[in-house]
Each structure stands twice: as structure tokens, then as C-alpha cells.
Coordinates of C-alpha atoms in Angstrom, one line a residue:
Chain W
X8 CA 136.7 -31.7 108.4
X9 CA 133.1 -31.6 107.2
X10 CA 132.6 -32.4 103.5
X11 CA 129.3 -31.8 101.7
X12 CA 128.9 -33.2 98.2
X13 CA 125.9 -32.5 95.9
X14 CA 123.6 -32.2 98.8
X15 CA 119.9 -32.1 97.9
X16 CA 117.1 -32.0 100.4
X17 CA 113.4 -32.3 99.6
X18 CA 110.5 -32.0 102.0
X19 CA 107.0 -33.5 101.5
X20 CA 105.5 -35.3 98.6
X21 CA 104.2 -34.0 95.3
X22 CA 102.3 -31.7 94.8
X23 CA 103.5 -30.1 98.0
X24 CA 107.1 -31.0 97.4
X25 CA 109.7 -28.3 98.4
X26 CA 113.3 -28.5 97.4
X27 CA 115.1 -26.8 100.3
X28 CA 118.6 -27.6 99.2
X29 CA 119.4 -28.0 95.5
X30 CA 122.9 -29.2 95.3
X31 CA 125.3 -27.9 97.9
X32 CA 129.1 -28.5 97.7
X33 CA 131.0 -27.1 100.6
X34 CA 133.8 -28.2 102.9
X35 CA 134.6 -26.8 106.3
X36 CA 138.2 -27.1 107.5
X37 CA 139.5 -27.9 110.9
X38 CA 139.4 -24.8 113.1
X39 CA 137.6 -22.7 110.6
X40 CA 134.9 -20.1 111.5
X41 CA 132.3 -20.2 108.7
X42 CA 129.3 -17.8 108.7
X43 CA 126.2 -18.9 106.8
X44 CA 124.0 -16.0 105.6
X45 CA 120.8 -15.7 103.6
X46 CA 117.2 -14.7 103.8
X47 CA 114.5 -16.7 105.4
X48 CA 113.6 -19.8 103.4
X49 CA 117.0 -20.0 101.7
X50 CA 117.9 -23.3 103.3
X51 CA 120.3 -22.2 106.1
X52 CA 118.6 -24.1 108.8
X53 CA 118.1 -27.2 106.7
X54 CA 121.8 -27.2 105.8
X55 CA 122.8 -26.8 109.5
X56 CA 120.6 -29.7 110.5
X57 CA 122.4 -32.0 108.0
X58 CA 125.7 -31.5 109.7
X59 CA 124.7 -33.6 112.7
X60 CA 122.3 -35.9 111.0
X61 CA 119.1 -34.3 112.3
X62 CA 118.2 -34.4 108.6
X63 CA 119.5 -37.0 106.1
X64 CA 120.3 -36.2 102.4
X65 CA 117.7 -36.9 99.8
X66 CA 120.6 -36.9 97.4
X67 CA 124.3 -36.4 97.9
X68 CA 126.4 -36.9 101.0
X69 CA 127.6 -35.2 104.2
X70 CA 130.8 -36.5 105.8
X71 CA 132.0 -35.6 109.3
X72 CA 135.7 -36.6 109.7
X73 CA 135.0 -39.1 107.0
X74 CA 131.9 -40.5 108.7
X75 CA 128.8 -40.4 106.4
X76 CA 125.6 -39.1 108.0
X77 CA 123.7 -41.6 105.9
X78 CA 125.3 -44.5 107.8
X79 CA 123.1 -45.3 110.8
X80 CA 126.0 -47.0 112.6
X81 CA 127.8 -43.6 112.8
X82 CA 124.9 -41.5 114.0
X83 CA 125.9 -41.3 117.7
X84 CA 129.5 -40.5 116.9
X85 CA 128.5 -37.8 114.4
X86 CA 126.2 -36.2 117.0
X87 CA 128.9 -36.3 119.6
X88 CA 131.3 -34.6 117.3
X89 CA 128.9 -32.0 116.0
X90 CA 127.1 -29.9 118.7
X91 CA 124.1 -27.8 117.8
X92 CA 122.8 -24.6 119.4
X93 CA 119.5 -23.3 118.3
X94 CA 117.8 -19.9 118.2
X95 CA 115.5 -20.1 121.2
X96 CA 117.4 -21.1 124.4
X97 CA 114.1 -21.6 126.3
X98 CA 113.2 -24.5 124.0
X99 CA 116.4 -26.3 124.8
X100 CA 116.3 -26.3 128.6
X101 CA 115.1 -29.4 130.4
X102 CA 116.5 -29.2 134.0
X103 CA 115.7 -26.8 136.9
X104 CA 119.3 -26.1 137.8
X105 CA 122.1 -25.0 135.5
X106 CA 124.6 -27.8 136.4
X107 CA 121.9 -30.5 135.9
X108 CA 121.1 -28.9 132.6
X109 CA 124.7 -29.1 131.5
X110 CA 125.1 -32.6 132.9
X111 CA 122.1 -34.0 130.9
X112 CA 124.0 -35.0 127.8
X113 CA 127.0 -36.8 129.3
X114 CA 124.8 -38.5 132.0
X115 CA 122.7 -40.0 129.2
X116 CA 125.9 -41.4 127.7
X117 CA 126.9 -42.9 131.0
X118 CA 130.0 -40.8 131.5
X119 CA 131.3 -41.5 135.1
X120 CA 130.2 -38.8 137.6
X121 CA 133.7 -37.6 138.4
X122 CA 134.3 -37.0 134.8
X123 CA 131.0 -35.2 134.4
X124 CA 131.8 -32.9 137.3
X125 CA 135.2 -32.1 135.7
X126 CA 133.6 -31.3 132.3
X127 CA 130.9 -29.1 133.9
X128 CA 133.4 -27.1 135.7
X129 CA 135.5 -26.7 132.6
X130 CA 132.5 -25.8 130.3
X131 CA 131.0 -23.3 132.6
X132 CA 134.4 -21.6 133.0
X133 CA 135.0 -21.6 129.3
X134 CA 131.8 -19.6 128.9
X135 CA 132.3 -17.3 131.9
X136 CA 129.2 -18.6 133.8
X137 CA 130.8 -20.5 136.7
X138 CA 128.8 -18.3 139.1
X139 CA 125.5 -19.5 137.6
X140 CA 126.2 -23.2 138.4
X141 CA 123.3 -23.5 140.9
X142 CA 121.0 -20.9 139.3
X143 CA 117.6 -21.7 137.8
X144 CA 117.8 -21.6 134.0
X145 CA 114.4 -19.8 133.6
X146 CA 115.5 -16.9 135.8
X147 CA 118.6 -16.1 133.6
X148 CA 118.9 -13.4 131.0
X149 CA 118.8 -14.4 127.3
X150 CA 122.5 -14.2 126.9
X151 CA 123.1 -16.3 130.0
X152 CA 120.6 -18.9 128.9
X153 CA 122.2 -19.2 125.5
X154 CA 125.6 -19.6 127.1
X155 CA 124.2 -22.4 129.3
X156 CA 122.9 -24.0 126.1
X157 CA 126.4 -23.8 124.6
X158 CA 127.9 -25.3 127.8
X159 CA 125.5 -28.2 127.5
X160 CA 126.9 -28.9 124.1
X161 CA 130.5 -28.3 125.1
X162 CA 130.5 -31.0 127.8
X163 CA 130.0 -33.6 125.0
X164 CA 133.5 -32.5 123.9
X165 CA 132.5 -31.8 120.3
X166 CA 134.9 -30.8 117.6
X167 CA 132.3 -28.8 115.6
X168 CA 129.8 -26.3 116.9
X169 CA 126.8 -25.5 114.6
X170 CA 124.9 -22.4 115.7
X171 CA 121.6 -21.6 114.1
X172 CA 120.9 -17.9 114.7
X173 CA 122.0 -18.1 118.3
X174 CA 121.5 -14.3 118.9
X175 CA 118.3 -13.7 117.0
X176 CA 116.2 -13.5 120.2
X177 CA 118.8 -11.7 122.4
X178 CA 119.3 -8.0 123.3
X179 CA 122.5 -6.2 122.4
X180 CA 124.2 -7.2 125.7
X181 CA 123.2 -10.8 125.3
X182 CA 124.4 -10.8 121.7
X183 CA 127.8 -9.4 122.7
X184 CA 128.1 -12.1 125.4
X185 CA 127.4 -14.9 123.1
X186 CA 129.6 -13.6 120.3
X187 CA 132.5 -13.2 122.7
X188 CA 132.0 -16.7 124.0
X189 CA 132.0 -18.2 120.5
X190 CA 135.2 -16.4 119.6
X191 CA 136.9 -17.5 122.9
X192 CA 135.9 -21.1 122.3
X193 CA 137.3 -21.0 118.9
X194 CA 140.7 -19.4 119.9
X195 CA 141.1 -21.3 123.2
X196 CA 139.8 -24.8 122.2
X197 CA 140.3 -24.7 118.4
X198 CA 136.6 -25.6 117.8
X199 CA 135.3 -25.4 114.3
X200 CA 132.3 -23.1 114.0
X201 CA 129.4 -22.9 111.5
X202 CA 127.5 -19.8 112.5
X203 CA 124.1 -19.1 110.9
X204 CA 122.8 -15.5 111.1
X205 CA 121.0 -12.7 109.4
X206 CA 123.3 -10.1 110.8
X207 CA 126.4 -9.3 108.8
X208 CA 128.0 -7.2 111.5
X209 CA 128.2 -10.4 113.5
X210 CA 130.4 -12.1 110.9
X211 CA 133.0 -9.4 110.1
X212 CA 135.5 -11.6 111.9
X213 CA 134.6 -14.9 110.3
X214 CA 137.2 -16.7 108.2
X215 CA 134.7 -17.3 105.4
X216 CA 131.2 -16.1 104.6
X217 CA 128.8 -18.3 102.6
X218 CA 125.6 -16.9 101.4
X219 CA 122.7 -19.1 100.3
X220 CA 119.8 -18.4 98.0
X221 CA 117.1 -20.8 97.0
X222 CA 119.0 -23.8 98.3
X223 CA 122.2 -23.0 96.5
X224 CA 125.5 -21.3 97.4
X225 CA 125.1 -17.9 95.9
X226 CA 128.3 -16.3 97.1
X227 CA 131.3 -17.1 99.2
X228 CA 134.7 -15.8 100.3
X229 CA 136.5 -14.0 103.1
X230 CA 134.4 -11.1 104.6
X231 CA 136.7 -8.5 103.2
X232 CA 136.0 -9.7 99.7
X233 CA 132.3 -10.6 100.1
X234 CA 131.3 -7.4 101.8
X235 CA 132.6 -5.3 99.0
X236 CA 130.0 -6.8 96.7
X237 CA 127.3 -4.6 98.0
X238 CA 124.9 -4.9 95.1
X239 CA 125.0 -8.6 95.0
X240 CA 124.4 -8.8 98.8
X241 CA 121.5 -6.5 98.5
X242 CA 120.0 -8.6 95.7
X243 CA 120.3 -11.6 98.1
X244 CA 118.1 -9.8 100.6
X245 CA 121.0 -9.3 103.1
X246 CA 121.3 -6.2 105.2
X247 CA 124.5 -4.3 104.6
X248 CA 126.1 -2.8 107.7
X249 CA 125.5 1.0 107.3
X250 CA 129.2 1.9 107.5
X251 CA 129.9 -0.5 104.6
X252 CA 127.1 1.0 102.5
X253 CA 128.5 4.4 103.2
X254 CA 132.0 3.2 102.1
X255 CA 130.6 1.9 98.9
X256 CA 128.8 5.1 98.1
X257 CA 131.8 7.3 98.9
X258 CA 133.9 5.1 96.7
X259 CA 131.3 5.6 93.9
X260 CA 131.6 9.3 94.5
X261 CA 135.4 9.2 94.0
X262 CA 136.9 8.6 97.4
X263 CA 139.9 6.4 97.2
X264 CA 139.3 3.5 99.7
X265 CA 141.5 0.5 100.3
X266 CA 140.3 -2.9 99.0
X267 CA 138.9 -5.3 101.6
X268 CA 137.8 -2.6 104.0
X269 CA 135.6 -4.2 106.6
X270 CA 135.8 -2.5 110.0
X271 CA 134.5 1.0 111.0
X272 CA 137.9 2.1 112.1
X273 CA 139.5 1.5 108.7
X274 CA 136.7 3.6 107.1
X275 CA 137.3 6.4 109.6
X276 CA 141.0 6.3 108.8
X277 CA 140.4 6.5 105.1
X278 CA 138.0 9.4 105.5
X279 CA 140.4 11.2 107.9
X280 CA 143.4 10.6 105.6
X281 CA 141.6 12.3 102.7
X282 CA 140.3 15.1 104.8
X283 CA 143.8 15.9 106.2
X284 CA 145.3 15.8 102.8
X285 CA 142.8 18.4 101.6
X286 CA 143.5 20.8 104.5
Chain C
X2 CA 99.9 22.8 123.1
X3 CA 98.3 19.8 121.4
X4 CA 96.4 17.5 123.7
X5 CA 98.1 14.2 124.4
X6 CA 96.7 10.9 123.2
X7 CA 98.7 9.1 125.9
X8 CA 99.6 10.8 129.1
X9 CA 101.5 8.9 131.8
X10 CA 102.2 10.6 135.2
X11 CA 104.5 9.3 137.9
X12 CA 103.6 5.7 137.1
X13 CA 104.8 3.1 139.6
X14 CA 104.3 -0.6 139.0
X15 CA 105.2 -3.2 141.7
X16 CA 105.0 -6.9 140.8
X17 CA 103.9 -9.3 143.5
X18 CA 103.6 -6.6 146.3
X19 CA 103.9 -7.9 149.8
X20 CA 105.7 -11.1 148.9
X21 CA 109.4 -12.0 149.0
X22 CA 109.4 -11.6 145.2
X23 CA 108.2 -8.0 145.3
X24 CA 109.8 -6.0 142.5
X25 CA 109.4 -2.3 141.5
X26 CA 109.4 -2.5 137.7
X27 CA 108.4 1.1 137.1
X28 CA 109.4 3.8 139.6
X29 CA 107.8 7.1 138.7
X30 CA 107.6 7.2 134.9
X31 CA 106.1 10.2 133.2
X32 CA 105.7 10.7 129.4
X33 CA 103.3 11.9 126.8
X34 CA 102.5 10.9 123.2
X35 CA 100.8 13.4 121.0
X36 CA 98.3 12.3 118.2
X37 CA 100.4 11.3 115.2
X38 CA 103.7 11.2 117.1
X39 CA 106.1 8.3 116.9
X40 CA 108.0 7.6 120.2
X41 CA 110.8 5.1 120.6
X42 CA 111.2 3.3 123.8
X43 CA 114.6 1.8 124.6
X44 CA 116.5 0.4 127.6
X45 CA 118.4 -2.7 128.8
X46 CA 116.5 -5.9 129.4
X47 CA 114.6 -5.6 132.7
X48 CA 114.5 -1.8 132.5
X49 CA 110.6 -1.8 132.5
X50 CA 109.9 -1.3 128.8
X51 CA 107.4 -4.2 128.3
X52 CA 105.7 -3.4 131.7
X53 CA 105.2 0.2 130.5
X54 CA 103.8 -1.0 127.2
X55 CA 101.2 -3.1 129.0
X56 CA 100.1 -0.1 130.9
X57 CA 99.4 1.8 127.7
X58 CA 96.2 -0.1 127.1
X59 CA 95.3 -1.2 130.5
X60 CA 96.6 -4.8 130.5
X61 CA 98.4 -3.8 133.8
X62 CA 97.0 -1.4 136.3
X63 CA 99.0 1.4 138.0
X64 CA 100.2 0.6 141.5
X65 CA 100.6 4.4 141.9
X66 CA 100.4 7.3 139.5
X67 CA 98.1 7.7 136.4
X68 CA 97.8 6.6 132.8
X69 CA 95.4 8.5 130.6
X70 CA 94.4 7.4 127.1
X71 CA 92.7 10.2 125.1
X72 CA 91.6 11.8 128.4
X73 CA 90.3 8.6 130.0
X74 CA 92.1 7.6 133.1
X75 CA 92.8 3.8 133.6
X76 CA 91.5 2.9 137.1
X77 CA 93.7 1.0 139.5
X78 CA 91.1 -1.8 139.4
X79 CA 87.8 -2.6 137.7
X80 CA 86.1 -0.2 135.2
X81 CA 85.3 -0.7 131.5
X82 CA 88.4 -0.5 129.4
X83 CA 86.6 -1.0 126.0
X84 CA 87.4 2.5 124.8
X85 CA 90.9 2.4 126.0
X86 CA 91.6 -0.8 124.1
X87 CA 89.9 0.5 121.0
X88 CA 92.2 3.5 121.1
X89 CA 95.5 1.8 121.8
X90 CA 96.4 -1.5 120.0
X91 CA 99.2 -3.5 121.5
X92 CA 101.4 -5.8 119.5
X93 CA 103.4 -8.2 121.8
X94 CA 106.9 -9.6 121.1
X95 CA 106.7 -12.5 118.6
X96 CA 103.0 -11.9 118.1
X97 CA 102.8 -14.6 115.5
X98 CA 102.9 -17.1 118.3
X99 CA 99.3 -16.0 119.1
X100 CA 97.8 -16.7 115.7
X101 CA 95.4 -19.6 116.2
X102 CA 92.5 -19.7 113.7
X103 CA 92.3 -21.9 110.7
X104 CA 92.4 -19.1 108.2
X105 CA 93.8 -15.6 108.2
X106 CA 90.3 -14.1 107.7
X107 CA 89.0 -15.8 110.8
X108 CA 92.1 -14.8 112.8
X109 CA 92.0 -11.2 111.9
X110 CA 88.2 -11.1 112.4
X111 CA 88.5 -12.4 116.0
X112 CA 88.7 -9.0 117.7
X113 CA 85.9 -7.3 115.6
X114 CA 83.6 -10.3 116.1
X115 CA 84.1 -9.9 119.9
X116 CA 83.1 -6.3 119.6
X117 CA 79.7 -7.7 118.5
X118 CA 79.9 -6.1 115.0
X119 CA 77.7 -7.4 112.2
X120 CA 79.3 -10.0 109.8
X121 CA 79.4 -7.3 107.1
X122 CA 81.2 -4.8 109.3
X123 CA 83.6 -7.6 110.4
X124 CA 84.3 -8.4 106.8
X125 CA 85.0 -4.8 106.0
X126 CA 87.5 -4.4 108.8
X127 CA 89.2 -7.7 108.0
X128 CA 89.6 -6.7 104.3
X129 CA 90.9 -3.2 105.3
X130 CA 93.4 -4.5 107.8
X131 CA 94.7 -7.3 105.6
X132 CA 95.0 -4.8 102.7
X133 CA 97.0 -2.4 104.9
X134 CA 99.6 -5.0 105.9
X135 CA 100.0 -6.1 102.2
X136 CA 98.2 -9.5 102.6
X137 CA 95.0 -8.8 100.5
X138 CA 92.1 -10.8 101.5
X139 CA 91.4 -12.1 98.0
X140 CA 94.8 -13.8 97.9
X141 CA 95.5 -14.5 101.6
X142 CA 92.2 -14.5 103.4
X143 CA 91.5 -18.3 103.1
X144 CA 95.1 -19.3 103.8
X145 CA 96.2 -20.9 107.1
X146 CA 98.3 -18.5 109.2
X147 CA 100.8 -21.3 109.5
X148 CA 101.4 -21.5 105.8
X149 CA 102.9 -18.0 105.7
X150 CA 106.5 -16.9 106.0
X151 CA 107.8 -15.4 109.2
X152 CA 107.5 -11.8 108.0
X153 CA 104.0 -12.5 106.7
X154 CA 102.9 -14.1 109.9
X155 CA 104.1 -11.1 111.9
X156 CA 102.2 -8.7 109.6
X157 CA 99.1 -11.0 109.9
X158 CA 99.3 -10.6 113.7
X159 CA 99.5 -6.8 113.2
X160 CA 96.4 -7.0 111.0
X161 CA 94.5 -8.5 113.9
X162 CA 95.4 -5.4 115.9
X163 CA 94.6 -3.0 113.0
X164 CA 91.2 -4.5 112.6
X165 CA 90.3 -2.9 115.9
X166 CA 91.0 0.5 114.2
X167 CA 93.2 1.9 117.0
X168 CA 94.6 5.4 116.9
X169 CA 97.8 4.4 118.5
X170 CA 99.9 1.3 118.1
X171 CA 102.3 0.1 120.8
X172 CA 104.8 -2.4 119.4
X173 CA 107.1 -4.5 121.5
X174 CA 110.3 -5.4 119.4
X175 CA 108.3 -5.5 116.1
X176 CA 111.3 -6.6 114.0
X177 CA 113.0 -9.1 116.4
X178 CA 113.8 -12.4 114.7
X179 CA 112.7 -11.2 111.2
X180 CA 115.2 -11.4 108.3
X181 CA 116.3 -8.1 106.9
X182 CA 113.8 -8.1 104.1
X183 CA 110.9 -8.9 106.5
X184 CA 112.1 -6.2 108.9
X185 CA 112.3 -3.6 106.2
X186 CA 108.8 -4.4 104.9
X187 CA 107.4 -4.0 108.4
X188 CA 109.2 -0.7 109.1
X189 CA 107.9 0.7 105.8
X190 CA 104.4 -0.4 106.7
X191 CA 104.6 1.4 110.1
X192 CA 105.9 4.5 108.5
X193 CA 102.9 4.4 106.1
X194 CA 100.4 3.9 108.8
X195 CA 101.7 7.0 110.5
X196 CA 101.9 9.2 107.4
X197 CA 98.7 8.1 105.7
X198 CA 96.5 7.4 108.7
X199 CA 98.0 9.7 111.3
X200 CA 98.5 6.8 113.7
X201 CA 100.6 7.4 116.7
X202 CA 103.4 4.8 117.3
X203 CA 105.2 3.7 120.4
X204 CA 108.0 1.4 119.4
X205 CA 110.1 -0.6 121.8
X206 CA 113.3 -1.7 120.2
X207 CA 116.9 -2.7 120.9
X208 CA 117.7 -1.8 117.4
X209 CA 118.7 1.8 117.3
X210 CA 118.9 1.8 113.6
X211 CA 115.2 0.9 113.4
X212 CA 114.3 3.7 115.7
X213 CA 116.4 6.2 113.7
X214 CA 114.1 5.4 110.7
X215 CA 110.9 5.4 112.5
X216 CA 110.6 7.8 115.4
X217 CA 111.2 11.5 116.2
X218 CA 111.6 11.2 119.9
X219 CA 113.0 8.6 122.2
X220 CA 112.6 7.7 125.8
X221 CA 115.3 5.5 127.5
X222 CA 114.3 3.6 130.6
X223 CA 116.8 2.5 133.2
X224 CA 115.8 0.5 136.2
X225 CA 112.2 1.6 135.9
X226 CA 112.9 5.3 135.6
X227 CA 113.2 7.7 132.6
X228 CA 116.9 8.2 132.0
X229 CA 116.4 10.4 128.9
X230 CA 113.5 11.8 126.8
X231 CA 115.0 13.6 123.8
X232 CA 114.9 13.9 120.0
X233 CA 116.2 10.7 118.4
X234 CA 118.9 12.6 116.6
X235 CA 120.4 14.0 119.8
X236 CA 120.2 10.8 121.7
X237 CA 121.6 8.4 119.1
X238 CA 124.7 10.5 118.9
X239 CA 125.5 10.3 122.6
X240 CA 127.5 7.1 121.9
X241 CA 129.2 6.8 125.4
X242 CA 125.9 7.5 127.1
X243 CA 124.1 4.8 125.1
X244 CA 126.9 2.3 125.8
X245 CA 126.5 3.0 129.6
X246 CA 122.8 2.1 129.3
X247 CA 123.6 -1.2 127.4
X248 CA 122.3 0.2 124.2
X249 CA 124.2 -0.2 120.9
X250 CA 124.8 3.1 119.1
X251 CA 124.3 2.8 115.4
X252 CA 127.4 2.3 113.3
X253 CA 127.0 5.7 111.7
X254 CA 126.9 7.4 115.2
X255 CA 130.1 5.6 116.2
X256 CA 131.7 6.7 113.0
X257 CA 130.5 10.3 113.4
X258 CA 131.9 10.3 117.0
X259 CA 135.2 8.9 115.8
X260 CA 135.6 11.6 113.1
X261 CA 134.6 14.3 115.6
X262 CA 137.4 13.1 117.9
X263 CA 139.9 13.8 115.2
X264 CA 138.4 17.2 114.5
X265 CA 136.0 16.5 111.6
X266 CA 132.5 17.2 112.8
X267 CA 129.6 16.4 110.5
X268 CA 126.6 18.8 110.5
X269 CA 123.8 17.9 110.9
X270 CA 124.8 14.7 112.7
X271 CA 123.7 11.9 110.3
X272 CA 121.1 9.3 111.0
X273 CA 121.0 7.7 107.6
X274 CA 123.6 6.6 105.1
X275 CA 122.3 9.3 102.7
X276 CA 122.7 12.0 105.3
X277 CA 126.2 10.8 106.1
X278 CA 127.2 10.8 102.4
X279 CA 125.8 14.3 102.0
X280 CA 127.6 15.6 105.1
X281 CA 130.9 14.2 103.9
X282 CA 130.8 15.5 100.4
X283 CA 131.9 19.0 101.4
X284 CA 134.8 18.1 103.7
X285 CA 136.1 15.4 101.3
X286 CA 135.4 17.6 98.2
X287 CA 133.6 14.8 96.4
X288 CA 131.5 15.5 93.3

């Protein structure tokens, strides 16, 4: 479990002081899939970097399974437990062959070669990229590269996966590949996921959605509840998937729609139900 | 028929010809863009979109076939491309990575200075371009490009292209990586450039919803060939076809297709939420 209490983060010195996080209280439970949304500059990335101690609290506290990120003695254990995947896969690649790339982390920790081989096989399989084992990372597609980046984190056997806009630079195919991989990891390995994104359609299946504004939690709840608050979402500068905006307008025009409608199919069913009734 | 601003005929582009890495990126592409027209260009990664874009202002030269910009043919090698580049401005993917000067004013003035214009003319163009992208020179001119937000940086890069006063803008994934607010501001700006300045647009995008807002016609590339060249409204409603070409049909198109499957067809097929709402009012007898 990750617990965040009264987290404040300030960058710089006066007069150029920026308060990126202004008091965040949040906990993320075992096995949960939490989506973190918000416009640029709201503090999403800053918050994500606190979860594995890439940043340390100015005030407040972050605990990972009870270990405080402010305690230098726990740093390595925290970083092993919380794996990070960033936006641009190209900036995360260091090796010239996929399996070397994936081996980089455990090799640095002195994990025995046999064990590294076992983990590489397992991680590549978990992400559906076994066939790329001997490929050159810079010749891969964006979706493949990002899955290699996830595999490199997975071999550290983390319990938490923090992903900062992992699909922002990918095409639709790559986006689908990465999203599917994340969902598989979660259901097969029970990983806890914090997923940062701008795209609401990517988080319709999250357990909980947290939206930040100006360094504070502005809104949170299950998608079915959060996505019905269209006007609040818009005021937060988030894009509303067009089928949800349509649902909201039809409801305003008098169509009876079930609460907590999230998927396209449920909207289609509601429309068809009414239409058949009228015929 | 109106003359074309951009006319591409049977264009072939081969990368690294005669080597083991030889690759045919474009394989006989033909298309036209009329003055003031907005064309969308879509296709899976590796289908040749960015290669095609680079032909539109002579950054790449045809292996075979021809590219004409306002009547001027781009030669296979050599030649002076000054007028071509003045006519077609190209904005690369993530163009903000190319900002380099200390201030916005200097950065946007880089192109005009290289044209050998007088400082007064450079100043006029910089002011005009920054005004167009909503970063007026009085407030932003002396700022560092690196002190701007992501969306502002992207618009600053666009100002650098606009300062060359092109008649046609070619944009490679202009909204990629922007947050929804930054993306919406950029799309509005492009619409205005077209409506108020009569600028032609060629927009490469994976986001069909952006194309629905911005363009009239769409070309889909597949393995270096034109797989479709059709009005955007027709194309975006061919959901199965888009899927086969690794493109993601907009949510409203998928919904429209699903309703049609059950016998409820919406006319005209909606591209926007307002159009969908309008089309549903009748069948659902909503006020």
C-alpha cells in the first residue's frame, strides 16, 4: 500500500518559487488501478516521481509498504518495489539488444545470471514480446519500445507500476498494445498501477480516477461516477470522450439514461431501448 | 477546375537505394491540394505519411514521379527551392524540440533574417506571426522559449513557420503530446488561419477526431500507396475499413455504426457531438 499524507512539493527559491503540490492526501491499495488525470502543470508528474523517491517531500510524507521515501536507508528498497515508466521510450533505452536492455537493472543489482535469464524470459512473455529478444531497440515501433521499457521494470519484480503518460507518443496501435499489456499485468500478476494520462478513454476501466488541479486533488471516484460530472471535468481542462458528452446532452434533453454509464455499448443500448419503445 | 497549390503525381521514394537497407517508402502516390483546402493525411506508422510531408516542400526529392508546388516542379536534385519553401511551410512532429534562441522574438525571426530581410521587415513578420498564434510580442517576445508551457512552445514553433508567410501549412501530428486544452487551442488556431487567411492545410494525424474538426477531405496511406482519397465524412464512418488500416474510428462513428446495425440510421452521419444530438432528437422524440 502507498500512503501519501499532506504532501507538499516546492521547486526553486523565491522569487521563482513554484508550489507544484499543495497538500495531497491519497492512498493506493494493493492491486488497485488508479488513473491520475489533469491538465499540464497540475502536478501529475511531480506526484508520480514522489512514489519512488525520485523527488522527496518538501512537507508531508510518502510511504511505500510503510517505508518512508524520506528515509535514505530505504531508498533502494522503495525503488525496487515501485517501477517507473516514462513518456518517451527512446530516452529510457541504454542497450543495443532488447535482452541486454531488460537485463540492465538486475545486472546492476548483482542478481545471479541464471536468475536474470529466468526473469527476462518471464518478463518478455508477460508483455508478448518474446520474439523481440534479440532485436535492436531503436528499430522497434513505439508500442514495442514502450513494452520493452515496461519489461525492464518488470524484471526488478516490483509490486507497483507507476506510468507517466506511457502512450502520449504512440500511434493508436501502439496505444492499444501498451494498454492491453498493462491490464494483463494487473490481472495476471496482481500489480498495483498508477497510470498518468490526459486521455479519459484510456481509463474507463480503472478502479479509481483521481483528477488534480493546481497541485491538489480536485475530484476522485470510480469512473462511472467521475465521468458523469461532465461540467466539472470540463472546468478542469480534461477532454470528455465524445460518447459521454453526447450521453450528457441527451440526458439534459430528456432521455432517461442509467446512472454510471461509461461504455459506448451501454449508451447504444439506452438509445436503442428508447427508440424501440417509441416504434 | 481550380488550379492546385500542391500537385503530386505518381511519386515514388526509395530510401537508401542500392543498399541492403533499400526501402520503398512511397510507391506511386498521387494527390492534389487546392488553394484554401484542408486535407487530412492518415495511415499506420510506417505507411509513408512523414516521407510524403517532406516532399511537399522539397526536403526530400522524388526518386520517380513529380511534385509541383504552385506550378513549380521540384527537381530530382539541385535547383533553387526558395520559392517552394516560401509557399509551403512544414511543421515537424514535436517542433518545440527545435526552438533554440534565447528569446521568442529571436527564434521566430530566424527564418526571415535568413531571407535577408531588413530588421524592420523582420520585426513586422515576427510581430504578425506571434500575434497569430496568440503569443503577442509585447508580452512574450522577450521571453525564453523554454519558459513557456508545452502548448505555448508548440505554437511558438508554428510562429517560426508562419513568419515565412507560407500559403500552405503541412503539419505532422500537430497535437501529439499536448494536453486537451493545448490541443484545442491549436486546432482553433489552424481553423482560423484557414478561414481568415485562406491558408491551405495538410494535416497528418492519428487522431481522427482532430481531422473531423479540421479537414474536408482525407487521404489514407497504406504501405506507401493511397488506400483512400475521400470526403472526411464518408471515410470516418467506414469503421471496419479504418480498423483494418490500424486507424481508430471516432467514438461517434462507432456508435453510429452500432445503431445502424440495429436498424437506426442517423442522417447525415454525425461528425460532432452537436450533429449526433441533432440527428437523434427526431428518432428519440426529444424536445
